[in-house]
């Protein structure tokens, strides 16, 4: 009846009466307290729209509000009739209804999420109808719909999410609508749907994201900034699929064909942070994608000619090195720093002071791979030039950077002795490989000769006790460092060229070419005396190391002069252990040239070499090392008898070889005496201040003088026994174990004394309270 009435009124153009009918249905029925009235009003409005047909567009402003109001009705049947009425109005109006799309979509979302199944089914039909109208029409404005989309895409209701994904996919499929332009407005919402508990929603969101990624990959215009921010945020998500999809997107953006990667340059720091976060992911698949993406980004930055912010990248890399314990992340960060040092060396020098402490801290990492790569970065830094040195030569700039790195490493060793013990050898050997063994050793020797306590380690008090403690600690560190460097020099294959150079120190110039057989150049061989002099000045801080350096350089006359001075040095457990180690090294291939020299009984140096080794033999107690060296020397003496040489040949011109090398043996020995005097002075000061716990193990006693009350002197007892006080308690224990394994019997005396008895030989009492 209402439909017929409306048709008749339309025939006579009675618009006022039509408006009155709509008003009555809206106000008297649709807003009535009686649900049946509301149902009737909705049916009446639908009949009115059908009766109006193509003229329905003229009355949409009056028809839609009451219908949309009823979509929120508490009665399920009323909501159903509202959905049906809205369906009929849309079906009649077609594309004209798009002018009210936002209002209709809000009503549709309410119906779509309804708890009543009939209402949901009706909402599905209405949704399909509206989609058909949007697809057919050309009057849809995405810009007006976006605020509504942004509002609803944050909702967690699965039905609303399902509705939104469908609409986003539909709009993206319409040729006249470019959803890529509006991607940042809803991309984050799509990613959040990947963590939905509903499998269908996850699949729909994943499918939509895959489609958008394909479009982005070929799009000529992409707004990278907001998209990158969303992807970086999603890389930190707790959900696996979110992280995997986000890192996959970043990988594609890096290879964007129309930007050539340069469009990402302003966002490299953010992208790199997200990639490094995913490299340490627990999921293998995410790690693999992240590692590949990191390699691609690194290659992109390395090869780009565009400019980028270096500080932001370094801040990201520094943060990852300090905060992450993952080996993969640290390796990736170090590779980035290494690449940046290679690409922008001059610019990187500005940031070295901030970067160097972080790299030094990384040297303590448990992973050897991280330490080795870190050393490669430090080596590259040490070779860089310092631009702030205006007016300086290029070599001076490189030298300043080289010394900066070496001094920093020495300070690190001084602050962390455990690192020196565990990783010192690895670090120094790798530096020798990456840089130059001769340069590294010379620069370290120079640095140690002038080494002072790092400013951060100085005591704030002017108390003499602190000064004495700092001096004793400084000398102890230098001595330990020299011992470490010397052991590496004698054993590491990486330093074979440096050993060859030292071996030519005292070779006559006309014979140098015979030693240059491809392993070392003639110019390096000629540099032997300078290298020896630099090392000798530093090696004097450790007597046994100095002695072994002379043997390595074949300076046997000098080694004999040194062994005579050992009688004036405290023979401590630490020194005896070093002698024991040296005797074992004398049996290694490193000293094969020295052992063969023992056969040359007629040579000028033979007497000095033989007396040097016998002097070394006299220093050590009877043990395996003693017997090993004694057997070899006995063999040499037997050789004399077999050859019929009754008297040893002594060198008439002592230190002749040293003189030929333009080195003054007297100045070398004075240097040794001077350094040993420093240890004695520090020891005397410590004794005065009762700081015996800080004593270094190498102190030089006053010549031909026995001070009263001094217990650190070595005395020969009536039975030839050796009595002395040894400062290192840990070394005492190690020496005790060594003596135990060498046919010695140990018995504990009162007051903490250790008595070592060699059966039938001597009694050795170590008067040290442990």
XYZ file of C-alpha atoms in Angstrom:
770
model
C 0.000 0.000 0.000
C 2.812 2.451 0.880
C 4.642 1.575 -2.323
C 1.462 2.179 -4.370
C 0.801 5.423 -2.512
C 4.278 6.729 -3.222
C 4.005 5.819 -6.894
C 0.694 7.674 -7.198
C 2.051 10.727 -5.419
C 5.082 10.719 -7.697
C 2.857 10.645 -10.771
C 1.233 13.897 -9.704
C 4.564 15.344 -8.537
C 3.315 15.744 -4.980
C 6.742 15.946 -3.367
C 5.382 17.541 -0.183
C 3.142 14.579 0.516
C 5.999 12.134 -0.145
C 8.128 14.029 2.346
C 5.331 13.924 4.874
C 5.045 10.123 4.523
C 8.765 9.692 5.064
C 8.653 11.995 8.091
C 5.791 10.059 9.675
C 7.545 6.730 9.137
C 10.778 8.104 10.556
C 9.501 9.922 13.615
C 6.316 8.082 14.579
C 7.418 4.555 13.782
C 11.211 4.167 13.567
C 11.737 5.996 16.864
C 8.803 4.384 18.655
C 9.244 2.521 21.920
C 7.331 -0.400 20.411
C 9.613 -2.720 18.475
C 6.803 -3.734 16.127
C 6.283 -0.079 15.233
C 10.005 0.221 14.475
C 9.871 -2.852 12.250
C 6.899 -1.435 10.441
C 8.601 1.878 9.989
C 11.657 0.236 8.463
C 9.501 -1.830 6.088
C 7.633 1.341 5.151
C 10.817 3.232 4.369
C 12.020 0.348 2.188
C 8.662 0.372 0.355
C 8.963 4.138 -0.103
C 12.393 3.748 -1.696
C 11.079 1.050 -4.033
C 8.165 3.243 -4.970
C 10.427 6.187 -5.726
C 12.761 4.097 -7.885
C 15.208 6.394 -9.735
C 13.928 9.425 -7.830
C 15.008 7.865 -4.540
C 18.215 9.881 -4.695
C 16.182 13.041 -4.043
C 15.077 11.744 -0.655
C 18.170 9.866 0.599
C 18.876 12.532 3.203
C 15.524 11.683 4.799
C 15.494 7.926 4.198
C 18.940 6.892 5.466
C 19.201 8.447 8.989
C 16.310 6.536 10.604
C 17.407 3.276 8.970
C 21.011 3.684 10.100
C 19.810 4.601 13.571
C 18.020 1.253 13.822
C 21.184 -0.699 12.992
C 22.097 -0.108 16.639
C 18.709 -1.236 17.987
C 18.659 -3.621 21.003
C 16.173 -5.908 19.209
C 17.803 -8.350 16.807
C 14.758 -8.426 14.493
C 14.748 -4.647 14.287
C 18.417 -4.707 13.294
C 17.633 -7.334 10.705
C 14.832 -5.207 9.201
C 17.171 -2.227 9.244
C 19.701 -4.237 7.249
C 16.988 -5.331 4.819
C 15.704 -1.770 4.463
C 19.225 -0.461 3.831
C 19.742 -3.180 1.221
C 16.571 -2.136 -0.675
C 17.462 1.552 -0.532
C 20.974 0.846 -1.851
C 19.652 -1.444 -4.548
C 17.332 1.235 -5.820
C 19.745 4.153 -5.466
C 22.880 2.400 -6.809
C 25.883 4.732 -7.294
C 24.046 7.738 -5.860
C 24.231 6.167 -2.430
C 28.047 6.453 -2.494
C 27.662 10.070 -1.419
C 26.622 8.636 1.955
C 29.218 5.822 1.898
C 30.870 6.602 5.234
C 27.528 6.593 7.091
C 26.457 3.369 5.411
C 29.869 1.750 6.137
C 29.598 2.599 9.828
C 26.176 0.919 9.926
C 27.558 -2.016 7.964
C 30.372 -2.597 10.480
C 27.830 -2.754 13.300
C 25.711 -5.274 11.415
C 28.762 -7.288 10.318
C 29.888 -7.751 13.919
C 26.383 -8.572 15.168
C 25.892 -11.585 17.399
C 22.698 -12.670 15.592
C 23.297 -14.981 12.666
C 20.349 -13.645 10.631
C 21.715 -10.122 10.977
C 25.199 -11.300 9.951
C 23.833 -13.040 6.892
C 21.931 -9.925 5.945
C 25.049 -7.835 6.487
C 26.971 -10.137 4.123
C 24.403 -9.555 1.414
C 24.482 -5.811 2.008
C 28.320 -5.844 1.917
C 28.376 -7.597 -1.447
C 25.836 -5.146 -2.859
C 27.819 -2.091 -1.725
C 31.019 -3.600 -3.162
C 29.291 -4.138 -6.507
C 28.091 -0.550 -6.514
C 31.615 0.750 -5.707
C 33.132 -1.435 -8.412
C 30.645 -0.236 -11.037
C 30.677 3.411 -10.084
C 33.288 6.121 -10.564
C 32.263 8.479 -7.775
C 34.033 6.721 -4.888
C 36.420 8.989 -2.988
C 39.145 7.057 -1.133
C 40.330 10.205 0.645
C 36.971 10.502 2.443
C 36.997 6.824 3.365
C 40.565 6.772 4.795
C 39.803 8.372 8.189
C 37.100 5.782 8.730
C 39.460 2.995 7.633
C 42.200 4.201 9.979
C 39.726 4.246 12.859
C 38.343 0.762 12.352
C 41.605 -0.944 11.365
C 42.824 -0.557 14.940
C 39.906 -2.664 16.197
C 40.646 -6.214 17.288
C 37.160 -7.575 16.483
C 37.758 -10.411 14.026
C 34.577 -9.701 12.012
C 35.467 -6.049 11.546
C 38.993 -7.051 10.544
C 37.617 -9.503 8.049
C 35.349 -6.803 6.602
C 38.240 -4.306 6.333
C 40.648 -6.704 4.660
C 37.966 -7.473 2.084
C 37.380 -3.797 1.372
C 41.116 -2.993 1.146
C 41.600 -5.840 -1.299
C 38.580 -4.713 -3.326
C 39.697 -1.098 -3.556
C 43.198 -2.216 -4.536
C 41.730 -4.236 -7.410
C 39.909 -1.237 -8.912
C 42.073 0.178 -11.738
C 41.083 3.782 -11.136
C 42.055 3.648 -7.453
C 45.766 3.591 -6.425
C 45.849 2.237 -2.893
C 49.678 2.407 -2.928
C 49.364 6.148 -2.450
C 47.506 5.553 0.821
C 49.478 2.496 1.966
C 51.056 4.116 5.073
C 47.555 4.854 6.407
C 46.573 1.212 6.819
C 49.819 -0.812 6.463
C 50.409 -1.047 10.210
C 46.845 -2.328 10.719
C 47.368 -5.053 8.137
C 50.556 -6.155 9.896
C 48.720 -6.318 13.215
C 46.175 -8.665 11.648
C 48.982 -11.171 11.061
C 48.902 -11.930 14.777
C 45.137 -12.486 14.891
C 43.960 -15.727 16.474
C 41.675 -16.391 13.489
C 43.505 -18.287 10.791
C 41.330 -16.951 7.974
C 42.073 -13.367 8.961
C 45.817 -14.076 9.122
C 45.741 -15.623 5.680
C 43.679 -12.760 4.246
C 46.037 -10.152 5.723
C 49.098 -12.035 4.510
C 47.629 -12.294 1.021
C 46.831 -8.567 0.983
C 50.352 -7.677 2.138
C 51.884 -9.899 -0.524
C 49.830 -8.148 -3.205
C 50.855 -4.725 -1.957
C 54.511 -5.771 -1.818
C 54.388 -6.798 -5.468
C 52.840 -3.468 -6.370
C 55.386 -1.521 -4.342
C 58.241 -3.381 -6.033
C 57.200 -2.060 -9.453
C 55.714 1.269 -8.446
C 57.480 4.385 -9.675
C 56.331 6.508 -6.748
C 56.599 5.149 -3.220
C 56.567 7.116 0.010
C 59.438 5.326 1.759
C 59.605 7.289 4.995
C 56.313 6.253 6.666
C 56.542 2.729 5.239
C 60.061 2.226 6.627
C 58.956 3.465 10.058
C 56.141 0.901 10.120
C 58.390 -1.940 8.964
C 61.060 -1.093 11.542
C 58.420 -1.140 14.267
C 57.097 -4.507 13.082
C 60.603 -5.987 13.115
C 60.465 -5.593 16.903
C 57.100 -7.350 17.166
C 56.670 -10.348 19.426
C 54.915 -12.273 16.666
C 57.019 -14.405 14.354
C 54.949 -13.784 11.194
C 55.043 -10.025 11.735
C 58.850 -10.006 11.971
C 59.303 -12.310 8.996
C 56.964 -10.294 6.774
C 58.520 -6.980 7.837
C 62.098 -8.085 7.134
C 60.938 -9.498 3.781
C 59.458 -6.102 2.903
C 62.723 -4.381 3.829
C 64.651 -6.788 1.626
C 62.427 -5.895 -1.334
C 62.634 -2.153 -0.715
C 66.435 -2.323 -0.760
C 66.251 -3.672 -4.320
C 63.555 -1.254 -5.482
C 64.251 -0.845 -9.209
C 63.170 2.762 -9.623
C 64.964 4.190 -6.613
C 68.196 2.246 -7.011
C 68.277 2.055 -3.225
C 69.146 5.740 -2.908
C 65.633 6.533 -1.763
C 66.403 4.559 1.393
C 69.581 6.517 2.188
C 67.879 8.872 4.672
C 66.514 5.868 6.558
C 69.592 3.603 6.532
C 70.125 3.851 10.281
C 66.541 2.797 11.050
C 66.612 -0.020 8.523
C 69.981 -1.249 9.783
C 68.756 -1.289 13.382
C 65.771 -3.439 12.395
C 67.953 -5.817 10.389
C 70.447 -6.269 13.211
C 67.548 -6.948 15.562
C 66.333 -9.749 13.280
C 69.818 -11.198 12.793
C 69.743 -12.289 16.436
C 66.215 -13.700 16.135
C 65.520 -17.136 17.553
C 63.748 -18.189 14.353
C 66.135 -19.620 11.769
C 64.079 -18.432 8.796
C 64.039 -14.842 10.054
C 67.783 -14.939 10.709
C 68.536 -16.147 7.196
C 66.410 -13.455 5.572
C 67.919 -10.800 7.867
C 71.494 -11.854 7.098
C 70.846 -11.716 3.361
C 69.130 -8.345 3.731
C 72.051 -7.044 5.769
C 74.541 -8.107 3.100
C 72.447 -6.436 0.406
C 72.135 -3.202 2.375
C 75.861 -3.177 3.134
C 76.660 -3.628 -0.562
C 74.161 -0.899 -1.443
C 75.730 1.629 0.934
C 79.235 0.632 -0.111
C 78.507 1.143 -3.803
C 76.253 4.182 -3.600
C 77.433 7.587 -4.708
C 74.746 9.364 -2.721
C 75.272 11.017 0.636
C 74.026 9.608 3.908
C 74.234 10.445 7.591
C 77.286 8.719 9.021
C 76.631 9.646 12.652
C 73.200 7.972 12.719
C 74.648 4.734 11.332
C 77.481 4.708 13.850
C 75.102 5.357 16.744
C 73.026 2.357 15.672
C 76.102 0.146 15.295
C 77.557 1.252 18.626
C 74.278 0.532 20.386
C 74.138 -2.973 18.926
C 77.736 -3.723 19.925
C 77.145 -2.608 23.497
C 73.685 -4.062 24.088
C 73.713 -7.373 22.229
C 75.501 -10.547 23.275
C 74.674 -12.344 20.043
C 77.710 -13.214 17.932
C 75.906 -12.747 14.601
C 74.808 -9.222 15.500
C 78.279 -8.201 16.624
C 79.885 -9.674 13.522
C 77.442 -7.806 11.292
C 78.018 -4.524 13.162
C 81.805 -4.888 12.895
C 81.574 -5.612 9.163
C 79.596 -2.392 8.781
C 82.187 -0.358 10.667
C 84.945 -1.913 8.608
C 83.144 -1.033 5.384
C 82.514 2.549 6.528
C 86.188 2.917 7.433
C 87.066 1.824 3.915
C 84.444 3.941 2.118
C 84.594 7.169 4.121
C 87.937 7.057 5.864
C 88.307 10.790 6.253
C 84.835 11.280 7.702
C 85.235 8.341 10.063
C 88.262 9.878 11.771
C 85.909 12.378 13.417
C 84.152 9.554 15.230
C 87.155 7.422 16.180
C 87.373 8.741 19.736
C 83.770 7.703 20.414
C 84.077 4.427 18.541
C 87.435 3.230 19.873
C 86.319 2.511 23.495
C 83.449 0.401 22.201
C 85.750 -1.601 19.935
C 88.218 -2.124 22.765
C 85.444 -3.381 25.005
C 84.466 -5.851 22.294
C 87.953 -7.366 22.478
C 86.788 -9.063 25.667
C 84.023 -10.896 23.807
C 84.000 -14.686 24.383
C 83.857 -15.347 20.634
C 87.189 -15.567 18.835
C 85.494 -14.670 15.545
C 84.238 -11.383 17.001
C 87.676 -10.553 18.408
C 89.443 -11.288 15.119
C 87.027 -9.162 13.095
C 87.275 -6.435 15.712
C 91.046 -6.454 15.310
C 90.590 -6.087 11.573
C 88.543 -2.943 12.202
C 91.151 -1.628 14.633
C 93.857 -2.282 12.073
C 91.986 -0.304 9.459
C 91.546 2.522 11.962
C 95.254 2.498 12.752
C 96.073 2.962 9.065
C 93.730 5.917 8.642
C 94.998 9.470 8.516
C 94.105 12.125 11.044
C 92.889 15.172 9.151
C 92.950 17.380 12.244
C 96.775 17.356 12.074
C 96.957 20.302 9.705
C 100.324 20.875 8.125
C 101.553 17.403 9.034
C 102.868 14.968 6.493
C 100.753 12.046 5.356
C 103.039 9.567 7.102
C 102.765 11.527 10.357
C 98.973 11.434 10.193
C 98.980 7.673 9.703
C 101.533 7.254 12.481
C 99.369 9.252 14.916
C 96.390 7.000 14.231
C 98.564 3.896 14.509
C 99.883 4.943 17.902
C 96.399 5.897 19.079
C 95.168 2.338 18.535
C 98.236 0.661 20.053
C 98.172 2.898 23.126
C 94.480 2.153 23.578
C 95.152 -1.594 23.425
C 98.000 -1.301 25.929
C 95.779 0.659 28.311
C 93.129 -2.016 27.937
C 95.651 -4.731 28.829
C 96.816 -2.694 31.810
C 93.258 -2.329 33.082
C 92.275 -5.931 32.395
C 95.146 -8.316 33.118
C 92.825 -11.277 32.645
C 92.273 -10.211 29.040
C 96.030 -10.004 28.544
C 96.433 -13.522 29.884
C 93.568 -15.070 27.912
C 93.464 -13.087 24.680
C 96.744 -11.163 24.633
C 98.509 -13.580 22.336
C 95.575 -13.801 19.905
C 95.201 -10.023 19.726
C 98.883 -9.278 19.172
C 99.344 -12.041 16.604
C 96.320 -10.879 14.605
C 97.581 -7.292 14.655
C 100.912 -8.487 13.321
C 99.138 -10.234 10.452
C 96.828 -7.341 9.582
C 99.414 -4.595 9.935
C 103.125 -5.337 9.946
C 104.834 -7.394 12.612
C 107.934 -5.212 12.612
C 105.928 -1.989 12.895
C 103.672 -3.387 15.601
C 106.563 -4.578 17.733
C 108.587 -1.400 17.306
C 105.630 0.835 18.156
C 104.662 -1.306 21.131
C 108.247 -1.308 22.380
C 108.381 2.479 22.126
C 105.017 2.829 23.844
C 106.040 0.527 26.696
C 109.326 2.377 27.205
C 107.368 5.570 27.832
C 104.283 3.958 29.316
C 102.584 5.815 32.139
C 99.475 5.007 34.139
C 96.377 5.890 32.163
C 94.756 9.133 33.414
C 91.601 7.312 34.456
C 93.699 4.943 36.571
C 95.666 7.587 38.484
C 95.085 7.964 42.158
C 93.581 11.247 43.211
C 95.607 11.316 46.397
C 99.115 12.708 46.616
C 100.003 10.181 49.269
C 103.433 8.639 48.713
C 101.965 5.187 49.230
C 99.728 5.588 46.216
C 102.607 6.929 44.133
C 104.762 3.944 45.065
C 101.897 1.565 44.364
C 101.267 3.111 40.935
C 104.951 2.930 40.014
C 105.228 -0.694 41.112
C 102.085 -1.556 39.173
C 103.403 0.228 36.075
C 106.701 -1.652 36.131
C 104.970 -4.951 36.756
C 102.679 -4.406 33.773
C 105.553 -3.472 31.467
C 107.510 -6.536 32.558
C 104.496 -8.800 32.011
C 103.803 -7.209 28.653
C 107.400 -7.677 27.522
C 107.291 -11.288 28.633
C 104.118 -11.809 26.582
C 105.524 -10.096 23.495
C 108.735 -12.072 23.749
C 106.932 -15.396 24.037
C 104.894 -14.552 20.930
C 108.059 -13.512 19.119
C 109.696 -16.858 19.906
C 106.736 -19.090 19.103
C 104.240 -17.513 16.670
C 104.487 -18.418 13.002
C 103.105 -14.987 12.119
C 106.373 -13.404 13.304
C 108.758 -15.587 11.329
C 109.809 -12.638 9.136
C 110.578 -10.510 12.196
C 112.708 -13.320 13.633
C 114.554 -13.526 10.317
C 115.217 -9.780 10.414
C 116.581 -10.024 13.951
C 118.760 -12.956 12.950
C 120.533 -10.674 10.449
C 121.268 -7.965 13.024
C 124.964 -8.804 13.374
C 125.590 -10.240 9.925
C 128.180 -8.354 7.901
C 126.675 -6.177 5.192
C 128.500 -7.977 2.410
C 126.869 -11.255 3.532
C 123.308 -9.925 3.943
C 122.278 -10.939 0.442
C 122.819 -14.594 1.407
C 120.143 -14.301 4.079
C 117.577 -12.681 1.780
C 116.199 -15.831 0.187
C 112.666 -14.623 -0.442
C 111.405 -14.601 3.132
C 112.729 -11.100 3.841
C 113.812 -8.256 1.625
C 117.325 -6.846 1.642
C 116.042 -3.497 2.846
C 114.408 -5.199 5.854
C 117.578 -7.148 6.591
C 119.550 -3.909 6.664
C 117.041 -2.599 9.192
C 117.947 -5.384 11.644
C 120.179 -3.301 13.958
C 117.514 -0.605 14.349
C 114.826 -3.161 15.134
C 117.072 -4.923 17.640
C 117.929 -1.639 19.363
C 114.260 -0.650 19.711
C 113.276 -4.017 21.127
C 116.310 -4.262 23.405
C 115.515 -0.944 25.087
C 112.056 -2.222 25.958
C 112.976 -5.862 26.600
C 115.307 -4.711 29.408
C 112.221 -4.659 31.637
C 112.371 -8.449 31.641
C 115.874 -9.995 32.016
C 115.062 -13.425 30.593
C 113.286 -11.858 27.605
C 116.332 -9.657 26.994
C 118.606 -12.683 27.150
C 116.451 -14.667 24.699
C 116.352 -11.668 22.323
C 120.140 -11.678 22.231
C 120.178 -15.388 21.472
C 117.622 -14.871 18.700
C 119.721 -12.067 17.191
C 122.919 -14.146 17.603
C 124.404 -11.462 19.869
C 126.171 -14.075 21.983
C 128.815 -11.748 23.437
C 126.041 -9.455 24.661
C 124.071 -12.389 26.040
C 127.134 -13.462 28.038
C 127.469 -9.964 29.510
C 123.805 -10.115 30.498
C 124.063 -13.532 32.120
C 126.853 -12.217 34.326
C 124.535 -9.462 35.555
C 121.913 -11.993 36.549
C 123.914 -12.609 39.713
C 122.844 -9.125 40.795
C 119.144 -9.764 40.205
C 116.696 -11.360 42.613
C 116.311 -14.977 41.583
C 112.583 -15.314 42.208
C 110.260 -18.167 41.441
C 108.855 -16.178 38.540
C 112.307 -15.715 37.056
C 113.119 -19.406 37.463
C 109.904 -20.343 35.711
C 110.799 -18.049 32.820
C 114.212 -19.689 32.601
C 112.528 -23.082 32.569
C 110.307 -21.969 29.685
C 113.276 -20.567 27.785
C 115.201 -23.824 28.126
C 112.248 -25.667 26.620
C 112.113 -23.165 23.760
C 115.812 -23.664 23.110
C 114.872 -27.185 22.019
C 112.323 -25.839 19.499
C 112.961 -25.204 15.765
C 113.144 -21.462 16.449
C 116.628 -21.869 17.955
C 117.932 -24.487 15.559
C 120.466 -21.938 14.232
C 121.807 -21.457 17.754
C 122.140 -25.186 18.375
C 124.024 -25.582 15.120
C 126.316 -22.737 16.122
C 127.416 -24.899 19.043
C 129.101 -27.165 16.503
C 131.270 -24.332 15.224
C 133.810 -24.689 18.018
C 136.473 -22.681 16.203
C 134.295 -19.653 15.596
C 134.775 -16.308 17.254
C 131.442 -16.401 19.051
C 131.494 -20.000 20.268
C 133.005 -19.286 23.683
C 130.474 -16.546 24.458
C 127.572 -18.735 23.340
C 128.770 -21.672 25.391
C 129.302 -19.569 28.513
C 125.885 -17.923 28.041
C 124.164 -21.283 28.034
C 126.225 -22.547 30.955
C 125.295 -19.400 32.832
C 121.655 -20.142 32.129
C 122.212 -23.672 33.363
C 123.617 -22.368 36.641
C 120.475 -20.327 37.275
C 117.959 -23.153 37.372
C 117.592 -25.845 40.040
C 118.091 -29.440 39.048
C 114.999 -30.409 37.133
C 113.976 -31.710 33.729
C 114.989 -28.422 32.160
C 118.369 -28.570 33.900
C 119.049 -32.079 32.650
C 117.911 -31.257 29.119
C 120.241 -28.280 28.772
C 123.063 -30.040 30.591
C 122.885 -33.008 28.209
C 123.159 -30.776 25.171
C 126.111 -28.830 26.567
C 127.828 -32.068 27.550
C 127.464 -33.200 23.950
C 129.258 -30.057 22.787
C 132.098 -30.645 25.260
C 132.420 -34.210 24.000
C 132.606 -32.829 20.489
C 135.699 -30.848 21.489
C 137.344 -34.013 22.735
C 136.470 -35.910 19.574
C 137.887 -33.112 17.442
C 141.034 -32.937 19.553
C 140.502 -29.336 20.693
C 141.995 -29.179 24.164
C 141.462 -25.512 24.933
C 138.397 -23.495 24.126
C 138.775 -20.634 21.745
C 137.926 -17.361 23.460
C 137.018 -14.228 21.652
C 139.826 -11.712 21.942
C 137.824 -8.758 20.744
C 134.737 -8.944 22.851
C 131.538 -7.594 21.304
C 133.157 -7.329 17.900
C 129.984 -8.423 16.195
C 127.997 -5.825 18.082
C 130.433 -3.163 17.006
C 130.111 -4.214 13.405
C 126.396 -3.692 13.699
C 127.044 -0.067 14.733
C 125.592 -0.851 18.168
C 127.461 0.155 21.290
C 127.490 -2.754 23.713
C 128.328 -0.455 26.571
C 125.254 1.708 26.017
C 123.078 -1.392 25.757
C 124.338 -2.712 29.074
C 123.912 0.699 30.669
C 120.317 0.693 29.485
C 119.805 -2.711 31.098
C 121.364 -1.517 34.368
C 119.244 1.622 34.299
C 115.982 -0.271 33.911
C 116.906 -2.766 36.608
C 117.715 0.182 38.826
C 114.167 1.439 38.364
C 112.839 -1.833 39.709
C 115.202 -1.710 42.670
C 114.154 1.859 43.467
C 110.489 0.960 43.281
C 111.144 -2.022 45.514
C 113.017 0.036 48.079
C 110.198 2.565 48.192
C 107.675 -0.206 48.633
C 109.633 -1.706 51.493
C 109.857 1.634 53.213
C 106.103 2.063 52.939
C 105.389 -1.570 53.834
C 103.760 -2.294 50.484
C 105.421 -5.633 49.883
C 102.302 -7.051 48.241
C 102.828 -4.761 45.296
C 106.463 -5.684 44.632
C 107.393 -6.499 41.016
C 109.265 -9.740 40.526
C 112.357 -8.155 39.011
C 114.402 -5.981 41.324
C 118.112 -5.207 41.098
C 120.208 -5.447 44.254
C 123.006 -3.072 45.144
C 126.303 -4.367 43.817
C 128.517 -6.140 46.417
C 126.326 -4.934 49.241
C 124.119 -6.863 51.625
C 121.625 -4.611 53.322
C 120.711 -5.447 56.906
C 117.169 -6.641 57.385
C 116.724 -7.527 53.728
C 115.185 -10.966 53.234
C 114.916 -10.937 49.459
C 118.581 -11.744 48.780
C 119.693 -15.120 47.575
C 122.323 -16.812 49.757
C 124.314 -19.975 49.265
C 124.188 -22.129 52.389
C 126.791 -24.475 53.836
C 125.559 -27.373 51.766
C 125.182 -25.364 48.624
C 121.490 -24.798 49.323
C 119.610 -21.813 47.905
C 117.639 -19.708 50.364
C 115.517 -16.742 49.404
C 112.194 -14.989 49.772
C 109.885 -15.087 46.781
C 107.155 -12.452 46.386
C 104.645 -14.175 44.121
C 102.542 -16.603 46.102
C 100.839 -17.999 42.975
C 104.196 -18.498 41.297
C 105.436 -20.243 44.429
C 102.689 -22.787 44.177
C 103.383 -23.394 40.488
C 107.103 -23.720 41.180
C 106.339 -26.118 44.005
C 104.365 -28.313 41.601
C 107.188 -28.159 39.075
C 109.740 -29.167 41.696
C 107.494 -31.967 42.856
C 107.524 -33.431 39.365
C 111.329 -33.222 39.255
C 112.319 -35.757 41.918
C 112.008 -33.263 44.776
C 110.376 -33.978 48.107
C 108.276 -31.261 49.694
C 107.488 -31.006 53.372
C 105.592 -28.239 55.145
C 107.359 -26.428 57.948
C 105.832 -24.304 60.634
C 104.800 -20.688 60.065
C 103.871 -21.329 56.459
C 107.355 -22.136 55.141
C 107.871 -24.510 52.240
C 110.894 -26.808 52.384
C 112.003 -28.481 49.164
C 114.525 -31.273 49.586
C 116.350 -32.758 46.657
C 117.425 -36.211 47.794
C 121.157 -36.164 48.540
C 121.671 -32.691 47.064
C 120.432 -29.473 48.599
C 117.809 -27.957 50.843
C 115.888 -25.050 49.484
C 113.739 -23.031 51.865
C 111.286 -20.516 50.452
C 110.655 -18.171 53.359
C 107.377 -16.898 52.049
C 104.252 -16.703 54.156
C 101.503 -17.906 51.853
